[in-house]
mmCIF file of C-alpha atoms and ligand atoms in Angstrom:
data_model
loop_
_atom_site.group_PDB
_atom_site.id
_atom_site.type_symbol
_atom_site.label_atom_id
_atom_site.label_comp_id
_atom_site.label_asym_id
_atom_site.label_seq_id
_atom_site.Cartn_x
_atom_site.Cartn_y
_atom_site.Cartn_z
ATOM 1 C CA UNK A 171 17.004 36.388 -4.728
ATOM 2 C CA UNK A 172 19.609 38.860 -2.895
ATOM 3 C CA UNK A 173 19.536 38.457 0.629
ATOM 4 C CA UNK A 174 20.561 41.893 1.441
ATOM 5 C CA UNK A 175 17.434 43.141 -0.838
ATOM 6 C CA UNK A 176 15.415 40.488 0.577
ATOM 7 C CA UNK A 177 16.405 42.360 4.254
ATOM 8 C CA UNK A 178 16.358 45.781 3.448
ATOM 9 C CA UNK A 179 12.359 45.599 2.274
ATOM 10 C CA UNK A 180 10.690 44.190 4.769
ATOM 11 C CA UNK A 181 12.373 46.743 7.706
ATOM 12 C CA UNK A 182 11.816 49.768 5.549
ATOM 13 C CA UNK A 183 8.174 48.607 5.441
ATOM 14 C CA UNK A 184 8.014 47.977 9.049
ATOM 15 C CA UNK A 185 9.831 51.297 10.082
ATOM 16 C CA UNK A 186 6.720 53.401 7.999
ATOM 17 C CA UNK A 187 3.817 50.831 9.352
ATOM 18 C CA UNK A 188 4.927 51.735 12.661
ATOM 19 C CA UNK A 189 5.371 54.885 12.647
ATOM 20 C CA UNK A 190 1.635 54.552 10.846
ATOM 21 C CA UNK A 191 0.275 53.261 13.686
ATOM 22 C CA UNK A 192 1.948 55.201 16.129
ATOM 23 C CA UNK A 193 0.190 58.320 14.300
ATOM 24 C CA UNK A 194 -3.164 56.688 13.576
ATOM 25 C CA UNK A 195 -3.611 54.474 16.896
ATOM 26 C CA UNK A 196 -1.379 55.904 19.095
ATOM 27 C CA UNK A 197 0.010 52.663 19.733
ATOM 28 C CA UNK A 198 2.998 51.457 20.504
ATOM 29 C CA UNK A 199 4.029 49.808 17.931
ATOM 30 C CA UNK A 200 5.229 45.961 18.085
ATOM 31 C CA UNK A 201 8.901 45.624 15.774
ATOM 32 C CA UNK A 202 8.097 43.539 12.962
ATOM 33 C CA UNK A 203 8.879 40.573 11.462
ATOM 34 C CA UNK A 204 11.822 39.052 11.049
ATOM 35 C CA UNK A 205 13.148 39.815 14.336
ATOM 36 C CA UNK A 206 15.305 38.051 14.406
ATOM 37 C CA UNK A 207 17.549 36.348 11.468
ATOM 38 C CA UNK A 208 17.839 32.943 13.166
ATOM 39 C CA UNK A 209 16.579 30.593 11.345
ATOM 40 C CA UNK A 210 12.944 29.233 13.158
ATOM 41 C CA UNK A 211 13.936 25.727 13.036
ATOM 42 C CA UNK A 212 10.392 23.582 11.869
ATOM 43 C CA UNK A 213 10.565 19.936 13.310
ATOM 44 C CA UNK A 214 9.919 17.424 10.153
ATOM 45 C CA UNK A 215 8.684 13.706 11.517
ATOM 46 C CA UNK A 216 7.598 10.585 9.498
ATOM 47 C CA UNK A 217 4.403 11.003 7.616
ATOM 48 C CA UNK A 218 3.441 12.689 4.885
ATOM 49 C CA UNK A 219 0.925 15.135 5.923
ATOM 50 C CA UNK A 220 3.522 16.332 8.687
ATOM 51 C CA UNK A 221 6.215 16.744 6.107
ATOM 52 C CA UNK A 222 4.257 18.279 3.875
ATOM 53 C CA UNK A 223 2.416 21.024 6.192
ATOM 54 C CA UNK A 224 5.537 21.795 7.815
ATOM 55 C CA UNK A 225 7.053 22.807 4.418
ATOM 56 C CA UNK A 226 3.593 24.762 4.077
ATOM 57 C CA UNK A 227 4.423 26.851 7.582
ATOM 58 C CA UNK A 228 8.113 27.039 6.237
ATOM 59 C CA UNK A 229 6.808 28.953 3.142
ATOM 60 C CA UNK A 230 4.513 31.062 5.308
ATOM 61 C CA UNK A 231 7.062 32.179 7.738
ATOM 62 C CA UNK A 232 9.669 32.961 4.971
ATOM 63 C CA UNK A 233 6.617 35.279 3.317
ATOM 64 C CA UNK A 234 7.233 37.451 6.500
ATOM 65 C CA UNK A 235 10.653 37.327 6.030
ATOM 66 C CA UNK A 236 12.067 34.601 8.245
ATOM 67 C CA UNK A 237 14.861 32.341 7.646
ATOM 68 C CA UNK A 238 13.674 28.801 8.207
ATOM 69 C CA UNK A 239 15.495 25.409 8.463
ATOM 70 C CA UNK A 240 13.493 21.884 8.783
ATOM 71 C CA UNK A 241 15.009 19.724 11.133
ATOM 72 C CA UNK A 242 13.954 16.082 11.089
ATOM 73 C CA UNK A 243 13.163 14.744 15.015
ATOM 74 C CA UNK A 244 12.327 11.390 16.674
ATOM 75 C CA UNK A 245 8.349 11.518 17.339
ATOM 76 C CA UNK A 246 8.938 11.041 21.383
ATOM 77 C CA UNK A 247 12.482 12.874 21.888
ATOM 78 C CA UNK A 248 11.168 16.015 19.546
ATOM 79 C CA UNK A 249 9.277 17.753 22.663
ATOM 80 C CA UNK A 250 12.115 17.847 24.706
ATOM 81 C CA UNK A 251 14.223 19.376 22.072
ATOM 82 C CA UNK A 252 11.385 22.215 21.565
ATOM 83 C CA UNK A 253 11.469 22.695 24.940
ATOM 84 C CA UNK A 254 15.071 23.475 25.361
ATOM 85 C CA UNK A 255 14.672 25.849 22.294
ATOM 86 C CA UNK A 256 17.472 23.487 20.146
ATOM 87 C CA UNK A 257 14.158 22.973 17.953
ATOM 88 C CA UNK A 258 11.240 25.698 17.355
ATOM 89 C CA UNK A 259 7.408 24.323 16.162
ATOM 90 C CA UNK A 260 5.853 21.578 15.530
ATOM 91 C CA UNK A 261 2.584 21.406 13.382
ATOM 92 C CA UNK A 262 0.918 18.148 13.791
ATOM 93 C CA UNK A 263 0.938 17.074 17.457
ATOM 94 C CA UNK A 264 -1.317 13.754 17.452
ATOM 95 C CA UNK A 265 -3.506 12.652 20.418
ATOM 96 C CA UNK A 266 -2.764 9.316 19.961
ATOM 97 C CA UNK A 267 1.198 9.567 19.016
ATOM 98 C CA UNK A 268 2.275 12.499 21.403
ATOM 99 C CA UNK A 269 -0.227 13.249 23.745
ATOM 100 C CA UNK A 270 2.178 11.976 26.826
ATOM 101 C CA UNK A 271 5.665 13.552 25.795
ATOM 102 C CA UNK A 272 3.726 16.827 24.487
ATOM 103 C CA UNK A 273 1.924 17.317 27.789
ATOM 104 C CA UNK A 274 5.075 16.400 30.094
ATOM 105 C CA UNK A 275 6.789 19.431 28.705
ATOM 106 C CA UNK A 276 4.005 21.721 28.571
ATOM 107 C CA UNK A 277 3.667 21.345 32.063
ATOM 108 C CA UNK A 278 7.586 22.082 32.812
ATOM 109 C CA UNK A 279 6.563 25.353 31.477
ATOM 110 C CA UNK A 280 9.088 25.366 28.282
ATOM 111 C CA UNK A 281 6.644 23.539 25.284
ATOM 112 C CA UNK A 282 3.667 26.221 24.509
ATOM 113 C CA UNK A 283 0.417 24.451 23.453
ATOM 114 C CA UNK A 284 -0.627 26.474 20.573
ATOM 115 C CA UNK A 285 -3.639 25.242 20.563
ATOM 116 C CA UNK A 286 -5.552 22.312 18.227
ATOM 117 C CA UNK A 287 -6.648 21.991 14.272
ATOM 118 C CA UNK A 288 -9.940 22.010 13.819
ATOM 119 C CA UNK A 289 -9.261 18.271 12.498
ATOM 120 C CA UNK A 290 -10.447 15.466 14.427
ATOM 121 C CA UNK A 291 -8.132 12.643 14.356
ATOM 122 C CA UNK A 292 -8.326 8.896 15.306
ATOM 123 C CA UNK A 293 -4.893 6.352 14.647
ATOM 124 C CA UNK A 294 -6.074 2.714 15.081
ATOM 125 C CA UNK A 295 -5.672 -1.151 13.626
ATOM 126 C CA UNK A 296 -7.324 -1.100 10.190
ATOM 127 C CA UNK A 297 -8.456 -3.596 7.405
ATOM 128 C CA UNK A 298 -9.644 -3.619 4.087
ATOM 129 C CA UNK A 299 -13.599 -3.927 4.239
ATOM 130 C CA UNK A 300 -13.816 -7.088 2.056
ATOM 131 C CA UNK A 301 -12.191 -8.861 5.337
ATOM 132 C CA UNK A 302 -15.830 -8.631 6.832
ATOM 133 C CA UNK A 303 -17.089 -11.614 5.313
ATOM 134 C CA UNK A 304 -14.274 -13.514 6.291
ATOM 135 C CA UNK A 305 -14.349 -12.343 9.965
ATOM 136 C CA UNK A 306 -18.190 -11.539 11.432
ATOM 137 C CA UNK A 307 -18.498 -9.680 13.837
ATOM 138 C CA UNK A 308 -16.145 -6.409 12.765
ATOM 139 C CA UNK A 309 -14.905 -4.255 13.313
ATOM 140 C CA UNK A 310 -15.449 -5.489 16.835
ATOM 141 C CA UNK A 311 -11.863 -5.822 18.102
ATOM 142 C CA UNK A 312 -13.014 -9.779 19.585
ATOM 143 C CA UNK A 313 -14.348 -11.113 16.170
ATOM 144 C CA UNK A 314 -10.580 -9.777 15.232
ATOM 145 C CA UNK A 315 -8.970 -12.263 18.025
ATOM 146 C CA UNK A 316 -11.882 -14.656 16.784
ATOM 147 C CA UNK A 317 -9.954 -14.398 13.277
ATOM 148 C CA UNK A 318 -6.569 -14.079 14.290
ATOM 149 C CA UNK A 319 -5.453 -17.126 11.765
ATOM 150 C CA UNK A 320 -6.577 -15.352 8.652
ATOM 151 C CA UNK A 321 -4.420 -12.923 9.163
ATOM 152 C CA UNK A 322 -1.446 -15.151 9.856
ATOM 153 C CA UNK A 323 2.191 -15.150 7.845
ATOM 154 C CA UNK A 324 5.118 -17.269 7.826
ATOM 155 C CA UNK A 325 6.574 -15.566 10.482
ATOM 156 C CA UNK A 326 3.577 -15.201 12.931
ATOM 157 C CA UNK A 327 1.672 -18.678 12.686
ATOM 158 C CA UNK A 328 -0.864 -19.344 14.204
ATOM 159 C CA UNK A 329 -0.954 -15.891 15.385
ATOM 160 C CA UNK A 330 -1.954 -13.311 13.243
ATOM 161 C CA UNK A 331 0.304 -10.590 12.143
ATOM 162 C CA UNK A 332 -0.840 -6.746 13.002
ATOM 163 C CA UNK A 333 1.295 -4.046 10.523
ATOM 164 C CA UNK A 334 2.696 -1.286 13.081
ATOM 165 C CA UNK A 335 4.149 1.675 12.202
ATOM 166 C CA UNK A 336 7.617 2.921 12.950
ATOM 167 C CA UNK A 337 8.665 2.225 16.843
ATOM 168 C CA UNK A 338 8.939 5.943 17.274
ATOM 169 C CA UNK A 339 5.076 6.562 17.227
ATOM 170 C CA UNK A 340 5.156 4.934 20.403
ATOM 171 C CA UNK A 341 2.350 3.215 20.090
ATOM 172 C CA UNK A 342 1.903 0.640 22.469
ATOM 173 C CA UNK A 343 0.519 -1.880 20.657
ATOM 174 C CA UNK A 344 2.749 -5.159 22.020
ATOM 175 C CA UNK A 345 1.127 -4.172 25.317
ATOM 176 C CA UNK A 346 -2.312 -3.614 24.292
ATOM 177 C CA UNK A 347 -2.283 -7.052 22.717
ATOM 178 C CA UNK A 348 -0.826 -9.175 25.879
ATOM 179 C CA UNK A 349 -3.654 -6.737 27.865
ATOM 180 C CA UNK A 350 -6.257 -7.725 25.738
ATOM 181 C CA UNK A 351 -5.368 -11.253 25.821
ATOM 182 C CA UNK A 352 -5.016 -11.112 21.616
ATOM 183 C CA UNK A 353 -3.707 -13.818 19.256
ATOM 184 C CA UNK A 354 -1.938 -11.466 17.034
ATOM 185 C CA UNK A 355 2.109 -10.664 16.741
ATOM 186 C CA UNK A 356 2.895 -6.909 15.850
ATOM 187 C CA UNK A 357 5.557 -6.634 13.344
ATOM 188 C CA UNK A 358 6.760 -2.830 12.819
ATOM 189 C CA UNK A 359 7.159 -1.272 9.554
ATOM 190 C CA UNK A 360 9.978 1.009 9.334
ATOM 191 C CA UNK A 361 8.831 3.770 7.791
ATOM 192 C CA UNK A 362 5.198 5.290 6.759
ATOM 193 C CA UNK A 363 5.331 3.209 2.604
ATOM 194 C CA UNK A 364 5.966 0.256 3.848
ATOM 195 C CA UNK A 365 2.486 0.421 5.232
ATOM 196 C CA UNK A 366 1.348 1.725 1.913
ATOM 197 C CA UNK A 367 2.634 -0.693 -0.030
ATOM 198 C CA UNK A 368 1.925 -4.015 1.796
ATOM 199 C CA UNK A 369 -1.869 -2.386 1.918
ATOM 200 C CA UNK A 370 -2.045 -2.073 -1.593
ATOM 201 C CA UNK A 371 -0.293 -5.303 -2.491
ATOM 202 C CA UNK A 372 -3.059 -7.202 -0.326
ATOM 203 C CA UNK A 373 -5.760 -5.083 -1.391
ATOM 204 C CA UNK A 374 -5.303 -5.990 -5.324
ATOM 205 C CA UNK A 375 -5.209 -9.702 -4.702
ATOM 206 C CA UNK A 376 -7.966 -9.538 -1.447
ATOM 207 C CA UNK A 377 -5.472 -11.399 1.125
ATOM 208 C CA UNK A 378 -6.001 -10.553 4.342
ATOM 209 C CA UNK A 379 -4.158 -7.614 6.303
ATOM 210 C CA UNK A 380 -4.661 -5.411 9.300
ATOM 211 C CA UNK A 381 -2.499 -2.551 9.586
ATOM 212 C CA UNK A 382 -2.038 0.606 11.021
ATOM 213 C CA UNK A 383 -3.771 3.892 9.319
ATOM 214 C CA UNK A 384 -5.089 6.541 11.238
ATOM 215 C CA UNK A 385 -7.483 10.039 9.494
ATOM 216 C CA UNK A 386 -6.963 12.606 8.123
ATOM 217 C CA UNK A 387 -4.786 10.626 5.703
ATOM 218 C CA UNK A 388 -5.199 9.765 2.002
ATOM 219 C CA UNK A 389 -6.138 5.770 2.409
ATOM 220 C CA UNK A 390 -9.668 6.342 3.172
ATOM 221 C CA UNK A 391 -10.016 8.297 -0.727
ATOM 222 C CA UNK A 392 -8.312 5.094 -2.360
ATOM 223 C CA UNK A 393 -8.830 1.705 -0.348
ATOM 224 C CA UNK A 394 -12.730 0.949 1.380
ATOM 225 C CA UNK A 395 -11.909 -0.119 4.612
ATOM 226 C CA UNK A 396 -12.640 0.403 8.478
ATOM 227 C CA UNK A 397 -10.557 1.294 12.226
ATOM 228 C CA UNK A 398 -11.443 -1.980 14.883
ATOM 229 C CA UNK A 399 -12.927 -0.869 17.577
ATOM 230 C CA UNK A 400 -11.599 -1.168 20.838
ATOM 231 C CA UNK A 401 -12.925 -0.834 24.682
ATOM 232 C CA UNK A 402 -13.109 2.734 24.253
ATOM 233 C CA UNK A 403 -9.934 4.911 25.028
ATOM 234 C CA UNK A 404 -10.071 6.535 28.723
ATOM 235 C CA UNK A 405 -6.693 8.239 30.686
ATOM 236 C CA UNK A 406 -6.693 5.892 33.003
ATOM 237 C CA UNK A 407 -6.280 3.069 30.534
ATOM 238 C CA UNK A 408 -2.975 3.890 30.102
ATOM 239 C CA UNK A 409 -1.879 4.629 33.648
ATOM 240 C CA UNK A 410 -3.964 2.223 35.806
ATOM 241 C CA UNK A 411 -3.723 -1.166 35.486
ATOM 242 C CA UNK A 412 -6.849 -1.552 37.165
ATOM 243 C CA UNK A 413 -8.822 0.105 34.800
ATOM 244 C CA UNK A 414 -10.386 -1.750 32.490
ATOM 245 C CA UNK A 415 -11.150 -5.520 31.126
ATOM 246 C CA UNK A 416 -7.407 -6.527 32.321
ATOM 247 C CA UNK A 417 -7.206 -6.113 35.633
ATOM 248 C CA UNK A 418 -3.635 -6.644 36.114
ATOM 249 C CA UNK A 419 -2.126 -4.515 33.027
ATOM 250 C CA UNK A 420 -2.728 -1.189 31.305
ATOM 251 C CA UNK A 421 -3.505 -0.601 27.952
ATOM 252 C CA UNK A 422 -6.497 -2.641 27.352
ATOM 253 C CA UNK A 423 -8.471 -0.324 25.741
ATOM 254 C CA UNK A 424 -8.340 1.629 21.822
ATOM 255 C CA UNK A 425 -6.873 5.088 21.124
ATOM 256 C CA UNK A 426 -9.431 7.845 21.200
ATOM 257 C CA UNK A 427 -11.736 7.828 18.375
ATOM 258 C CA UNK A 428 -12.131 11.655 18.213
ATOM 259 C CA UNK A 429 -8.572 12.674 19.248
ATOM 260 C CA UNK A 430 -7.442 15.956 18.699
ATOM 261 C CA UNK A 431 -4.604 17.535 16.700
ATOM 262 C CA UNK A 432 -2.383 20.589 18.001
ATOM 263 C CA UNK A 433 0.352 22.486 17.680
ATOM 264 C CA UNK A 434 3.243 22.924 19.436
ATOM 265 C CA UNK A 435 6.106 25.541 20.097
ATOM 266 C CA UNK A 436 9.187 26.063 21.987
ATOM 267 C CA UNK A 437 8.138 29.226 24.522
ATOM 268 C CA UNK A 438 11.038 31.197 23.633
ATOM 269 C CA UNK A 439 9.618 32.164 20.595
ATOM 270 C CA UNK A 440 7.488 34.294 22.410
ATOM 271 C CA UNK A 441 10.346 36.663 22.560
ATOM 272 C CA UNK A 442 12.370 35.490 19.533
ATOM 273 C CA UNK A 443 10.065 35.092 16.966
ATOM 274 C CA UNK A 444 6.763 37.009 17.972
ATOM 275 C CA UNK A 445 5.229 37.545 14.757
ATOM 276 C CA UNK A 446 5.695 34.466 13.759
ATOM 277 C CA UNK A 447 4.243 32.722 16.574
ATOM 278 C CA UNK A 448 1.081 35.044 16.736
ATOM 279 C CA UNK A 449 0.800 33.674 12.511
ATOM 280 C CA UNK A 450 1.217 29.930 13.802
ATOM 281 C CA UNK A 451 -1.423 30.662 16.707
ATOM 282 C CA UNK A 452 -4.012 31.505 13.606
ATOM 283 C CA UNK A 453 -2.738 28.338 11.440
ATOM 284 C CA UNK A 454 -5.589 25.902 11.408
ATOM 285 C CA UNK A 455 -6.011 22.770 8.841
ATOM 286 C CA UNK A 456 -9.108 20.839 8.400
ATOM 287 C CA UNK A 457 -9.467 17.028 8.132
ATOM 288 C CA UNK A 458 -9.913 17.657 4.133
ATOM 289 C CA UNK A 459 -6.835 20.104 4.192
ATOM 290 C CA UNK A 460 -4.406 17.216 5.797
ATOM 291 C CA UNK A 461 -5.870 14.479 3.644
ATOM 292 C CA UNK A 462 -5.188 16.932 0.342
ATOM 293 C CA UNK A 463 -1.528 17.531 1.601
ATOM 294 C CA UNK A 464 -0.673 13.838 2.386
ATOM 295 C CA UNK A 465 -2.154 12.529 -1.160
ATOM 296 C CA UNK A 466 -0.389 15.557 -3.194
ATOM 297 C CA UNK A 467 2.531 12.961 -1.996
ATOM 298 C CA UNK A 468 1.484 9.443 -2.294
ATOM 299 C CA UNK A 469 -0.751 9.234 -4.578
ATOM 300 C CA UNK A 470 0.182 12.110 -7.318
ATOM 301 C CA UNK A 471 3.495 11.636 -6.531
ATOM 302 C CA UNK A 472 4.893 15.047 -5.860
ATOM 303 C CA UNK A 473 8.577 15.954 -3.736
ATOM 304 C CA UNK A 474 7.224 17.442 -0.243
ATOM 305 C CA UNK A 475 8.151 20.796 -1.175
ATOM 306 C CA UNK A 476 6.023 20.537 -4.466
ATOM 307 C CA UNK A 477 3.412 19.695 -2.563
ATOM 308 C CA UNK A 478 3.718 22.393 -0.379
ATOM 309 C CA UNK A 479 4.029 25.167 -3.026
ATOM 310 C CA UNK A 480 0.539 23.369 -4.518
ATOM 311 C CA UNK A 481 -1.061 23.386 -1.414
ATOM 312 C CA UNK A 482 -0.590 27.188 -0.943
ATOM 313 C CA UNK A 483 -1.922 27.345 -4.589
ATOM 314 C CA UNK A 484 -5.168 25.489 -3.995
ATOM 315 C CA UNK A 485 -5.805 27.175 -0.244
ATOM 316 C CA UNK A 486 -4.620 30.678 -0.647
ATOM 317 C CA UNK A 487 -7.781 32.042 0.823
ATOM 318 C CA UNK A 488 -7.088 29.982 3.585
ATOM 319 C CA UNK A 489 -3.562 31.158 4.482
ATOM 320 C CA UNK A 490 -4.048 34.718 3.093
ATOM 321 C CA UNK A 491 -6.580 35.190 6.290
ATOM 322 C CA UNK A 492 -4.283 33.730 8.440
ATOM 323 C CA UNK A 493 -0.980 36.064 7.499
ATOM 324 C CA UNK A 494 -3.620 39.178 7.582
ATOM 325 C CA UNK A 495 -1.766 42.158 9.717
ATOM 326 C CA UNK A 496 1.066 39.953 10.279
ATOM 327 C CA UNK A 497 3.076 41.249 7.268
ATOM 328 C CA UNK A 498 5.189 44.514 6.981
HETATM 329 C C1 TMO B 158 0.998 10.317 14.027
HETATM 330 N N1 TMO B 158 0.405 9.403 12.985
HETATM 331 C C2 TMO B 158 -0.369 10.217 12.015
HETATM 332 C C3 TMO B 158 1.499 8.674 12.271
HETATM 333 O O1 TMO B 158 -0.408 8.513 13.581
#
């Protein structure tokens, strides 16, 4: 397409909507999209369902005539970058990942809190279910310690071995086992499939395994399993060392089991990208809506931006509603 065509539309359009509205309302009218040709500069992180809904909000904001450019970010350092304005949105903030960083920055006044999915989201320890017989007593998290050995490797012995994810979701999980007292080593994956596939090569043959997973995600469609539960998730677990079944350390508790999703924006935009952040305000996925984007990836096998392009296909009700008003 011809960029200077591509331009020209869109303000034509929004020079006779205004002056529309101005007639019919007696507004004053708002200048429309783009209004600025920056590009809005999405932040991409490390799991599918992120990658792939951020492509979906790139496609979106490029419908309204944006220029957009995804930026990949460290999970942690991203929220300081949005709030100096070097980044510009982020669509899946986790409860359990980001809640810490994301809420240090909104309070500095800088990192907007566009407010949460309607998804409900929990990231814990997971195994396959056929472990139960092998370990009574789960998903308690104690008939885990109780079966620590089962779950041992080469490496770990006699400890069992917990599957982490990448450092950079911050997870804490060295610290809640030594809190909890727990005979288990964590050993980090580096990236998202290396989860995926030591799940999958345990699951065919039944060995035993305890990883990270969290929902929405695609694993709960394809593999039976279940999160442990842990002394439920309270503020104070993390900050008070008091709190809790450890007296002396923090962390001795699960992450929340109904966390919450958001989204997040540098506050700039307010003033440099208005339409566009009034569209991201109204952008809302449901649990099923994550889970559909992350297994359009790893389990049919499609490039992100394929993926994207199909979501839009199979939820164009959804997004239509959502762009209503917004577009020249
Ligand atoms: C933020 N994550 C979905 C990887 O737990």
């Amino acid at each position: 397409m011809q960029p200077a065509l591509k331009k020209r539309h869109p303000v034509m359009m929004s020079m006779l909507g205004a002056a529309c509205a101005g007639l019919l309302l007696g507004s004053s009218a708002q200048a429309a999209a783009p209004e600025s040709d920056d590009p809005i500069k999405i932040v991409l992180n490390n799991w599918t369902s992120q990658v792939v809904l951020a492509n979906v909000a790139a496609e979106l904001f490029k419908k309204l005539g944006y220029n957009v450019e995804l930026v990949p970010s460290d999970n942690q350092l991203q929220f300081a970058g949005m709030a100096n304005g070097d980044l510009h949105l982020q669509v899946e903030v986790w409860e359990g990942t980001h809640k810490t960083n994301f809420e240090k920055f909104v309070d500095s006044g800088n990192l907007l809190d566009v407010g949460a999915h309607d998804a409900i989201t929990r990231e814990e320890w997971w195994y396959p279910t056929y472990m139960e017989e092998r370990c009574p007593g789960l998903p308690d998290w104690e008939a885990l310690h109780a079966c620590a050995e089962e779950f041992a490797t080469v490496e770990t012995a006699p400890k069992g071995r917990y599957l982490g994810g990448p450092i950079d979701w911050g997870k804490h999980h060295n610290e809640r086992v030594q809190a909890l007292g727990m005979d288990f080593v964590v050993v980090n994956a580096g990236q998202a499939s290396t989860l995926w596939a030591e799940l999958d090569a345990a699951y065919r043959r039944e060995e035993p395994i305890v990883l990270f997973n969290w929902t929405p995600n695609w694993v709960e469609a394809k593999y039976n399993g279940r999160f442990v539960d842990f002394p439920d998730f309270e503020p104070e677990c993390l900050s008070d060392p008091s709190w809790g079944m450890n007296p002396d350390l923090a962390y001795d508790c699960g992450a929340p089991k109904k966390g919450w999703l958001k989204k997040a924006a540098w506050s700039g935009m307010q003033d440099k990208f208005p339409t566009a952040l009034a569209l991201f305000k109204r952008v809302n996925f449901t649990n099923a809506q994550i889970a559909e984007a992350a297994a359009l990836v790893d389990v049919d096998e499609l490039s992100p931006e394929d993926a994207a392009a199909r979501w839009l296909e199979s939820n164009e009700a959804v997004w239509k509603a959502w762009m209503e008003g917004l577009e020249g």
